[in-house]
Coordinates of C-alpha atoms in Angstrom, one line a residue:
G9 CA 100.7 218.8 60.4
L10 CA 101.6 221.3 63.1
T11 CA 100.0 224.6 63.3
F12 CA 102.4 227.5 63.7
T13 CA 102.2 228.8 67.3
S14 CA 104.1 231.1 69.5
C15 CA 103.8 233.5 72.3
E16 CA 104.3 236.3 69.7
T17 CA 102.9 236.4 66.2
T18 CA 104.4 238.9 63.9
D19 CA 102.9 238.3 60.5
L20 CA 99.8 236.2 60.1
D21 CA 100.0 236.2 56.3
L22 CA 103.4 234.7 56.5
I23 CA 102.4 232.2 59.2
N24 CA 99.4 230.9 57.2
D25 CA 101.6 230.4 54.2
P26 CA 105.4 230.7 54.8
N27 CA 106.2 229.5 51.3
Q28 CA 104.8 232.7 49.8
I29 CA 108.2 234.1 50.4
T30 CA 110.2 234.4 47.2
V31 CA 113.7 235.7 46.4
E32 CA 112.2 238.8 44.8
N33 CA 110.0 239.8 47.8
G34 CA 111.9 238.0 50.5
D35 CA 113.0 239.8 53.6
L36 CA 115.6 238.1 55.9
E37 CA 113.5 238.4 59.0
R38 CA 110.5 236.9 57.2
Y39 CA 112.6 234.0 56.2
M40 CA 113.9 233.6 59.7
V41 CA 110.3 233.2 61.0
A42 CA 109.4 230.7 58.3
I43 CA 112.5 228.7 58.9
Q44 CA 111.9 228.5 62.7
V45 CA 108.3 227.5 62.1
D46 CA 109.0 224.8 59.6
F47 CA 111.8 223.5 61.7
V48 CA 109.6 222.7 64.7
R49 CA 107.1 221.1 62.4
F50 CA 109.8 218.9 61.0
A51 CA 111.4 218.0 64.4
S52 CA 108.0 217.3 65.9
T53 CA 106.7 215.1 63.0
M54 CA 109.9 213.1 62.8
G55 CA 109.9 212.7 66.5
S56 CA 106.5 211.2 66.3
N57 CA 107.7 208.6 63.8
G58 CA 110.5 207.5 66.2
A59 CA 108.1 207.5 69.2
R60 CA 105.7 205.1 67.5
L61 CA 108.5 202.7 66.6
V62 CA 109.8 202.4 70.2
R63 CA 106.3 202.4 71.9
I64 CA 106.5 205.9 73.4
E65 CA 103.5 206.4 71.2
Q66 CA 101.1 203.8 69.8
M67 CA 101.8 202.3 66.3
S68 CA 98.5 201.4 64.7
S69 CA 99.5 198.9 62.0
G70 CA 100.5 195.2 62.6
S71 CA 103.2 195.4 59.9
Y72 CA 106.2 197.7 60.2
A73 CA 106.4 198.2 56.5
N74 CA 102.7 199.2 56.3
A75 CA 102.9 201.5 59.3
F76 CA 105.5 203.6 57.5
E77 CA 104.4 203.3 53.9
P78 CA 106.2 205.7 51.5
I79 CA 103.2 208.1 51.3
Y80 CA 103.3 208.7 55.0
T81 CA 106.6 210.8 55.0
N82 CA 105.8 213.1 52.1
Y83 CA 105.1 215.9 54.5
E84 CA 108.4 215.6 56.5
W85 CA 110.4 215.4 53.3
R86 CA 108.7 218.4 51.8
L87 CA 109.2 220.4 55.0
A88 CA 112.9 219.7 54.8
Y89 CA 113.7 220.1 51.1
V90 CA 110.9 222.4 49.7
N91 CA 110.6 224.6 52.7
L92 CA 113.6 224.6 55.0
F93 CA 116.6 224.0 52.7
S94 CA 115.2 226.3 50.0
D95 CA 114.5 229.1 52.5
I96 CA 117.8 228.7 54.2
K97 CA 119.7 229.0 50.9
N98 CA 117.9 232.1 50.0
A99 CA 118.1 233.6 53.5
I100 CA 121.8 233.0 53.7
D101 CA 122.3 234.8 50.4
L102 CA 120.2 237.7 51.8
A103 CA 122.2 237.7 55.0
N104 CA 125.5 237.9 53.2
E105 CA 124.2 240.8 51.1
K106 CA 123.0 242.8 54.2
G107 CA 126.2 242.2 56.3
S108 CA 126.5 241.9 60.1
R109 CA 124.1 238.9 60.0
G110 CA 126.5 236.3 61.3
N111 CA 124.1 235.3 64.1
H112 CA 121.3 234.7 61.5
I113 CA 123.6 232.5 59.4
A114 CA 124.8 230.5 62.4
V115 CA 121.3 229.8 63.7
M116 CA 120.3 228.6 60.2
K117 CA 123.3 226.4 60.0
I118 CA 122.4 224.8 63.4
L119 CA 118.8 224.2 62.3
Q120 CA 119.9 222.8 58.9
A121 CA 122.5 220.5 60.6
Y122 CA 119.8 219.1 62.9
T123 CA 117.5 218.5 59.9
L124 CA 120.2 216.8 57.9
I125 CA 121.3 214.5 60.8
S126 CA 117.7 213.6 61.4
L127 CA 117.1 212.8 57.7
V128 CA 120.1 210.5 57.7
D129 CA 119.0 208.9 61.0
Y130 CA 115.6 208.0 59.5
F131 CA 116.3 207.5 55.8
G132 CA 120.0 206.7 55.4
D133 CA 121.5 208.1 52.2
I134 CA 119.8 211.3 51.2
P135 CA 120.1 214.0 48.5
W136 CA 122.3 216.9 49.7
L137 CA 125.0 218.3 47.4
E138 CA 122.6 218.6 44.5
A139 CA 119.4 219.2 46.5
T140 CA 119.6 223.0 46.7
N141 CA 120.6 223.5 43.1
L142 CA 117.5 222.3 41.3
S143 CA 118.1 224.4 38.2
E144 CA 121.2 222.3 37.5
F145 CA 120.0 219.1 39.2
P146 CA 116.2 218.8 38.9
Q147 CA 116.5 215.2 40.1
P148 CA 119.2 215.3 42.8
G149 CA 121.1 212.1 43.5
L150 CA 121.8 210.5 46.8
D151 CA 124.8 211.3 49.0
S152 CA 126.1 208.8 51.6
G153 CA 124.8 209.2 55.1
S154 CA 128.4 209.4 56.4
S155 CA 129.2 212.3 54.0
V156 CA 126.0 214.2 55.0
Y157 CA 126.8 213.7 58.7
A158 CA 130.3 215.1 58.0
A159 CA 128.7 218.2 56.3
A160 CA 126.3 218.7 59.3
I161 CA 129.2 218.4 61.8
A162 CA 131.1 221.0 59.8
M163 CA 128.0 223.3 59.9
L164 CA 127.7 223.0 63.6
T165 CA 131.4 223.7 64.1
E166 CA 131.2 226.8 61.9
A167 CA 128.1 228.0 63.7
R168 CA 129.8 227.9 67.1
Q169 CA 132.5 230.2 65.7
E170 CA 130.1 232.7 64.2
L171 CA 127.6 233.1 67.0
G172 CA 127.8 236.2 69.1
L173 CA 130.7 237.9 67.3
L174 CA 131.1 241.6 67.9
G175 CA 129.0 243.6 65.4
N176 CA 126.6 240.7 64.6
L177 CA 122.9 241.9 64.8
N178 CA 120.2 240.1 66.7
L179 CA 117.4 238.2 65.1
E180 CA 114.2 240.2 65.0
N181 CA 112.3 237.1 66.3
D182 CA 114.2 234.3 68.0
Y183 CA 111.5 231.9 69.2
Y184 CA 113.9 229.5 70.8
Y185 CA 116.5 231.4 72.8
N186 CA 115.6 235.0 72.5
N187 CA 119.0 235.9 71.0
N188 CA 121.0 234.3 73.8
F189 CA 123.8 233.1 71.6
D190 CA 125.6 231.3 74.5
Q191 CA 122.6 229.0 74.5
W192 CA 122.8 228.5 70.8
K193 CA 126.4 227.5 71.2
K194 CA 125.4 225.0 73.9
L195 CA 122.9 223.6 71.5
A196 CA 125.5 223.2 68.7
N197 CA 127.8 221.4 71.1
T198 CA 125.0 219.1 72.2
L199 CA 124.0 218.2 68.7
L200 CA 127.7 217.4 68.0
M201 CA 127.8 215.2 71.0
Q202 CA 124.7 213.4 69.8
A203 CA 126.2 212.8 66.4
Y204 CA 129.4 211.4 68.1
V205 CA 127.3 209.0 70.1
N206 CA 125.6 207.7 67.0
T207 CA 128.9 207.3 65.2
N208 CA 130.7 205.9 68.3
N209 CA 133.3 208.6 68.3
T210 CA 134.2 208.4 72.0
S211 CA 137.2 210.7 71.9
A212 CA 135.4 213.6 70.2
F213 CA 132.4 213.1 72.5
N214 CA 134.6 213.2 75.6
A215 CA 136.3 216.4 74.4
L216 CA 133.0 218.2 74.3
A217 CA 131.6 216.6 77.4
N218 CA 134.7 217.7 79.4
G219 CA 134.3 221.2 78.1
N220 CA 131.0 221.4 80.0
N221 CA 129.4 223.8 77.5
F222 CA 126.4 221.8 76.4
I223 CA 122.7 221.7 77.4
S224 CA 123.0 220.4 80.9
E225 CA 120.4 222.6 82.8
T226 CA 116.7 223.1 82.2
A227 CA 117.2 226.8 81.5
D228 CA 119.0 225.8 78.3
D229 CA 116.4 223.4 77.0
F230 CA 115.7 223.7 73.3
V231 CA 111.9 223.7 73.0
W232 CA 109.1 225.4 71.1
E233 CA 106.5 227.1 73.3
Y234 CA 102.8 227.2 72.4
T235 CA 100.0 229.3 73.8
A236 CA 96.3 228.8 74.5
L237 CA 95.5 231.3 71.7
I238 CA 92.8 230.2 69.3
N239 CA 90.8 232.4 66.9
D240 CA 89.6 232.5 63.3
E241 CA 93.1 233.0 61.9
I242 CA 95.4 230.9 64.1
D243 CA 95.3 228.0 66.5
A244 CA 98.4 228.4 68.7
R245 CA 97.8 225.4 71.0
A246 CA 100.1 222.4 71.2
P247 CA 99.1 219.9 68.4
G248 CA 98.7 217.0 70.8
Y249 CA 96.3 219.1 72.8
Q250 CA 94.3 219.9 69.7
R251 CA 93.9 216.2 69.0
D252 CA 93.0 215.2 72.6
Y253 CA 90.9 218.0 74.0
T254 CA 88.0 218.3 71.6
G255 CA 84.3 218.4 71.8
G256 CA 84.2 214.9 70.6
G257 CA 86.7 213.4 73.0
V258 CA 90.2 212.0 72.5
T259 CA 91.1 211.3 68.8
S260 CA 94.3 209.2 69.4
Y261 CA 95.4 206.2 71.4
K262 CA 98.2 206.2 73.9
S263 CA 100.8 203.4 74.2
D264 CA 99.7 200.5 76.4
Y265 CA 103.4 199.7 76.9
L266 CA 104.5 203.1 78.2
M267 CA 101.4 203.6 80.4
N268 CA 101.8 200.1 82.0
A269 CA 105.6 200.5 82.4
M270 CA 105.1 203.8 84.2
L271 CA 102.3 202.5 86.4
K272 CA 104.1 199.4 87.5
D273 CA 107.5 201.1 87.9
D274 CA 106.8 201.5 91.6
A275 CA 110.2 201.2 93.3
G276 CA 109.9 203.3 96.4
T277 CA 106.5 204.9 95.5
G278 CA 104.0 202.2 96.4
S279 CA 101.2 202.0 93.9
D280 CA 101.8 205.4 92.2
G281 CA 104.5 204.3 89.8
D282 CA 106.8 206.7 88.0
P283 CA 106.3 210.3 89.4
R284 CA 105.8 211.6 85.9
R285 CA 102.8 209.4 85.2
R286 CA 100.0 211.7 86.4
Y287 CA 101.6 214.5 84.3
Y288 CA 101.9 212.5 81.0
F289 CA 98.5 210.9 81.0
F290 CA 95.0 212.0 81.9
R291 CA 92.4 209.2 82.5
Q292 CA 88.8 209.8 81.6
N293 CA 87.9 206.3 82.9
E294 CA 88.7 204.5 86.2
C295 CA 88.2 200.9 85.1
T296 CA 89.5 199.6 81.8
P297 CA 87.6 196.5 80.5
G298 CA 89.4 193.3 81.4
A299 CA 91.8 194.9 83.8
L300 CA 92.0 195.7 87.5
K301 CA 90.6 198.9 88.9
D302 CA 93.6 199.0 91.3
Y303 CA 96.5 196.6 90.5
T304 CA 97.8 196.7 94.0
V305 CA 94.5 195.2 95.4
D306 CA 93.6 191.5 95.2
P307 CA 91.7 190.7 92.0
D308 CA 89.1 188.9 94.1
V309 CA 88.1 192.0 96.0
A310 CA 84.6 193.0 95.0
G311 CA 84.5 195.6 92.3
N312 CA 88.2 195.4 91.5
Q313 CA 87.9 193.4 88.4
C314 CA 86.6 195.5 85.5
P315 CA 84.0 193.9 83.3
V316 CA 84.9 193.2 79.7
D317 CA 83.5 195.4 76.9
P318 CA 84.0 194.0 73.4
E319 CA 82.1 196.9 71.8
R320 CA 84.5 199.5 73.1
L321 CA 87.6 197.5 73.7
F322 CA 87.6 194.7 71.2
C323 CA 90.5 192.7 72.6
S324 CA 89.0 192.6 76.2
T325 CA 87.4 189.2 75.3
S326 CA 90.4 187.9 73.3
P327 CA 93.0 185.5 74.5
R328 CA 96.6 186.7 74.9
P329 CA 98.7 186.3 71.8
A330 CA 100.6 183.0 71.9
H331 CA 103.9 184.7 71.1
Y332 CA 103.6 187.1 74.2
P333 CA 105.9 185.6 76.9
G334 CA 104.4 185.0 80.3
S335 CA 102.1 187.4 82.0
D336 CA 104.5 190.3 82.5
M337 CA 104.0 191.6 79.0
V338 CA 101.0 193.9 79.0
Y339 CA 98.2 193.0 76.6
C340 CA 95.1 194.9 75.7
S341 CA 94.0 196.3 79.1
V342 CA 96.1 198.4 81.4
D343 CA 95.1 198.5 85.0
N344 CA 94.0 201.6 87.0
G345 CA 91.9 203.0 84.2
Y346 CA 94.5 203.5 81.5
W347 CA 92.8 203.0 78.1
G348 CA 95.1 202.8 75.1
R349 CA 96.2 200.3 72.5
D350 CA 98.9 197.7 72.0
H351 CA 101.9 198.1 69.8
G352 CA 100.8 197.4 66.2
F353 CA 97.1 197.1 66.9
G354 CA 94.9 199.0 64.4
G355 CA 91.4 197.6 64.4
G356 CA 88.3 199.7 64.0
I357 CA 87.3 202.9 65.8
P358 CA 84.7 202.0 68.5
P359 CA 82.7 204.5 70.5
D360 CA 85.4 205.1 73.1
T361 CA 86.6 208.7 72.5
F362 CA 85.4 209.6 76.0
K363 CA 87.1 206.5 77.5
R364 CA 90.5 206.8 76.0
T365 CA 93.4 208.2 78.0
A366 CA 94.4 211.7 76.9
R367 CA 97.7 213.5 76.9
G368 CA 98.2 215.2 80.2
V369 CA 99.6 218.5 81.4
Y370 CA 103.1 217.6 80.1
P371 CA 104.1 218.4 77.5
V372 CA 100.9 219.6 75.8
A373 CA 99.3 221.5 78.8
G374 CA 96.3 219.4 79.2
N375 CA 94.8 218.1 82.5
F376 CA 96.8 216.9 85.5
D377 CA 95.5 213.5 86.5
D378 CA 94.1 213.8 90.0
N379 CA 91.6 210.9 89.8
R380 CA 88.8 213.1 88.7
F381 CA 88.0 210.7 85.8
S382 CA 86.1 213.3 83.8
S383 CA 85.6 213.8 80.1
V384 CA 88.0 216.0 78.2
G385 CA 86.8 219.2 76.6
I386 CA 88.0 222.3 74.8
G387 CA 90.0 224.7 76.9
Q388 CA 90.6 222.3 79.8
G389 CA 93.8 222.2 81.8
G390 CA 96.5 224.5 80.5
G391 CA 94.6 225.2 77.4
G392 CA 97.3 223.8 75.2
A393 CA 100.1 226.2 76.2
G394 CA 102.6 223.4 76.2
I395 CA 105.8 222.7 74.4
T396 CA 107.5 220.6 71.7
P397 CA 110.7 219.3 73.3
I398 CA 113.5 219.2 70.8
Y399 CA 116.5 218.8 73.1
L400 CA 116.3 218.7 76.9
A401 CA 119.0 218.8 79.6
S402 CA 117.9 215.5 80.9
W403 CA 118.6 213.9 77.6
S404 CA 122.2 215.1 77.7
H405 CA 122.7 213.3 81.1
L406 CA 121.2 210.1 79.6
M407 CA 123.6 210.4 76.8
L408 CA 126.5 210.8 79.3
A409 CA 125.3 207.7 81.1
E410 CA 125.2 205.6 78.0
M411 CA 128.7 206.7 77.0
A412 CA 130.0 206.0 80.5
L413 CA 128.8 202.4 80.1
N414 CA 130.6 202.2 76.7
G415 CA 134.1 203.5 77.3
G416 CA 133.3 207.1 78.2
S417 CA 134.4 208.9 81.3
G418 CA 132.4 209.4 84.5
D419 CA 129.9 207.3 86.6
A420 CA 126.9 206.1 84.7
G421 CA 124.8 205.9 87.9
S422 CA 125.5 209.5 88.8
F423 CA 124.6 210.7 85.2
L424 CA 121.4 208.6 85.3
R425 CA 120.5 210.2 88.7
D426 CA 121.0 213.7 87.3
A427 CA 118.9 212.8 84.2
M428 CA 116.0 211.5 86.3
S429 CA 116.1 214.4 88.7
I430 CA 116.1 217.0 85.9
S431 CA 113.4 215.3 83.9
I432 CA 111.1 214.8 86.9
D433 CA 111.5 218.4 88.0
K434 CA 110.7 219.8 84.6
V435 CA 107.7 217.6 84.2
M436 CA 106.3 218.4 87.6
S437 CA 106.7 222.1 87.0
F438 CA 104.0 221.8 84.4
G439 CA 101.4 220.8 87.1
S440 CA 100.7 224.5 87.8
K441 CA 99.5 224.9 84.2
D442 CA 96.2 223.1 85.1
P443 CA 94.4 225.5 87.5
D444 CA 91.9 222.8 88.4
G445 CA 94.4 220.1 89.2
D446 CA 94.5 218.9 92.8
L447 CA 98.3 219.0 93.2
S448 CA 98.2 219.2 96.9
T449 CA 96.7 215.7 97.1
Y450 CA 98.1 213.9 94.1
A451 CA 101.4 215.5 93.1
P452 CA 104.3 213.3 94.3
S453 CA 106.0 214.6 97.4
D454 CA 109.7 215.5 97.5
A455 CA 110.2 212.4 99.6
T456 CA 108.4 210.2 97.1
V457 CA 110.5 211.5 94.2
S458 CA 113.7 211.1 96.2
D459 CA 112.8 207.5 97.2
Y460 CA 111.9 206.6 93.6
I461 CA 115.3 207.9 92.3
N462 CA 117.3 206.4 95.1
N463 CA 115.8 203.0 94.7
K464 CA 116.2 203.1 90.9
I465 CA 119.8 204.1 91.1
G466 CA 120.5 201.6 93.9
T467 CA 119.1 198.9 91.6
F468 CA 121.0 200.2 88.6
N469 CA 124.3 200.1 90.5
S470 CA 123.8 196.5 91.6
V471 CA 122.6 194.6 88.6
S472 CA 124.2 193.0 85.5
P473 CA 125.3 195.1 82.5
E474 CA 122.2 193.9 80.6
E475 CA 119.8 195.0 83.3
R476 CA 121.6 198.3 83.6
M477 CA 120.9 198.9 79.9
N478 CA 117.2 197.9 80.4
I479 CA 116.9 200.4 83.2
L480 CA 118.7 203.1 81.2
G481 CA 116.6 202.3 78.1
Q482 CA 113.3 202.6 80.0
Q483 CA 114.3 205.9 81.6
H484 CA 115.5 207.1 78.2
F485 CA 112.1 206.4 76.6
V486 CA 110.1 207.9 79.5
A487 CA 112.2 211.1 79.5
H488 CA 111.8 211.5 75.7
Y489 CA 108.0 211.6 75.9
G490 CA 107.0 214.2 73.3
N491 CA 109.9 213.5 70.8
G492 CA 111.1 210.0 70.1
T493 CA 113.9 210.6 67.7
N494 CA 116.8 210.1 70.1
S495 CA 115.0 207.0 71.6
Y496 CA 114.7 205.4 68.2
N497 CA 118.4 206.0 67.6
F498 CA 119.2 204.6 71.1
Y499 CA 117.2 201.4 70.4
R500 CA 119.0 200.8 67.1
R501 CA 122.4 201.6 68.7
T502 CA 121.9 199.3 71.7
G503 CA 118.9 197.0 71.3
Y504 CA 117.6 198.0 74.7
P505 CA 115.4 197.9 76.5
N506 CA 114.7 194.3 75.5
T507 CA 111.5 194.2 77.5
L508 CA 109.3 196.1 75.1
Q509 CA 105.9 194.9 74.2
F510 CA 105.9 192.8 71.1
T511 CA 103.8 193.7 68.1
V512 CA 100.4 192.1 68.4
D513 CA 100.8 190.4 65.0
P514 CA 103.2 187.5 65.4
N515 CA 104.7 188.3 62.0
P516 CA 105.1 192.0 61.8
G517 CA 108.0 191.9 59.3
K518 CA 111.4 193.3 59.8
F519 CA 111.9 196.1 62.2
V520 CA 112.3 199.6 60.6
R521 CA 116.1 200.2 60.5
S522 CA 115.3 203.1 58.1
L523 CA 112.2 204.5 56.5
F524 CA 111.1 204.1 52.9
Y525 CA 111.9 207.1 50.8
P526 CA 108.8 209.3 50.5
A527 CA 106.5 208.4 47.6
D528 CA 106.6 211.9 46.1
E529 CA 110.4 211.7 45.8
A530 CA 110.9 208.1 44.8
N531 CA 108.1 208.1 42.2
T532 CA 109.4 211.2 40.4
N533 CA 113.2 211.2 40.9
Q534 CA 114.9 208.6 38.6
N535 CA 118.1 209.0 40.7
I536 CA 116.5 207.6 43.8
A537 CA 115.5 203.9 43.8
Q538 CA 112.9 202.9 46.4
K539 CA 114.1 200.5 49.1
A540 CA 112.9 196.9 48.9
N541 CA 112.0 197.0 52.6
V542 CA 112.5 198.9 55.8
D543 CA 115.4 196.8 57.1
L544 CA 118.2 198.7 55.3
Q545 CA 120.5 200.0 58.0
V546 CA 121.8 203.6 58.2
F547 CA 125.6 203.9 58.0
W548 CA 126.2 204.1 61.8
D549 CA 123.9 201.2 62.6
T550 CA 126.4 198.4 62.7
N551 CA 124.3 195.9 64.7
P552 CA 123.2 192.5 63.3
P553 CA 120.4 192.7 60.7
S554 CA 116.7 192.3 61.5
A555 CA 114.8 189.1 60.8
Q556 CA 111.1 188.5 60.0
T557 CA 110.7 187.6 63.6
G558 CA 113.2 188.0 66.4
G559 CA 116.7 189.1 65.3
F560 CA 118.0 192.5 66.2
P561 CA 116.5 194.3 68.1
S562 CA 114.9 191.5 70.0
S563 CA 111.6 193.2 71.1
N564 CA 110.0 193.1 67.7

């Protein structure tokens, strides 16, 4: 799980165990800290689940059902129900007792609404009406996903009306917006817009979009900020940094699909691919077994073909899976030194921790990739003073582009241009976090970035509707690096991009349209029957059902 981290720590006892708060000893501000901490843990962990499903991160099981067994989501469910919802109920009671705490209540409603929407997006029908009254309903029953969405939309609407009213007191610690309640209102509107996208409510979406009071600029981004602080009591570094910058090397694998897509996406940029590539990924190794040292150079050039290494990269001596179409779909080895794993490949753990590609300077504040090809270590780069992105301005413009292609107003190409510009600018701003990074040589120039965006938008405006959705889908996934929840929703809404890497196993089972209920809940609550499989669609997912192979979505 995530470690609580922030620029400011106010109560280390609370931070170490926020659930020590009780109604008897609870103080409203202590509750507010615990709620904010547990919320980012929930948003980050759920975002990781979505990222693995859509290849933003690597999924390490050949079967979709096995990759998301019921036991794997106990933590997220507990964060929501045992921690967040319980604390919010008690904190709202306290806030009402104290008076003048409308801002506190509104912030809690926004965080609760996000959590409820996310639970529906991932699980479908969930407990809600009975879930915070366990004395009367010790085994709460399920509410329909549509009714929970309606409740969350009502919370967001109420919160907008309560924020910033005259006489309302500030939060003692607002780790997200520092008591800027205009920004909290923008967040509420943005979350409403996202809910309307999922439910295809174009008129409600357009009404909010036309009001232009949503997260549209980087200054309004909804993120959690970490620091490089580490001592005996607290580790305040970004969790992804903690996993990748260790004394023993990198402990996780990156997605071959995403690394290859960003490397080869070279419209207007020659061989350097997507301008965000060197910020997302840090290579410890310059030649991945079975791949090319430089994919833009002829494979026959001496030294350009990397030798295979079956001890460290098992698949480097294996033939391509028969169900992988053509040679365009990346398999096993990514050129130019990127060392990750394919979608759905588990395998063993070879001695490759100082070969694997690490997370870069964005978003976890690791190293900027300047071709140094050195081993990772504790304290390198930005020291972990990164972020968890929860909702970014670039995502809003991607949402506008999608809706413009599906009956909304405005020009999809213009929205996509804005999304790309805002995303690339934000990512590149993280380069300065690595004091050792050679930005002067390897950071993309303004002209390179401009050429990349212009060429991408030029292509977008000239191709078929299907290819437009593929371009939008890839940009969606790249921009959501660090939190895959919206991309998982996008994939189930649209089926795009349809160019994703297939699962290595030719029979991975049905794609996850919703997660199993967590084991701790399904095994003890007689009012919740466990799902037979992961193909049960959430209420807003009206696309065709999944099949064992193929079906919807097609890149299975």
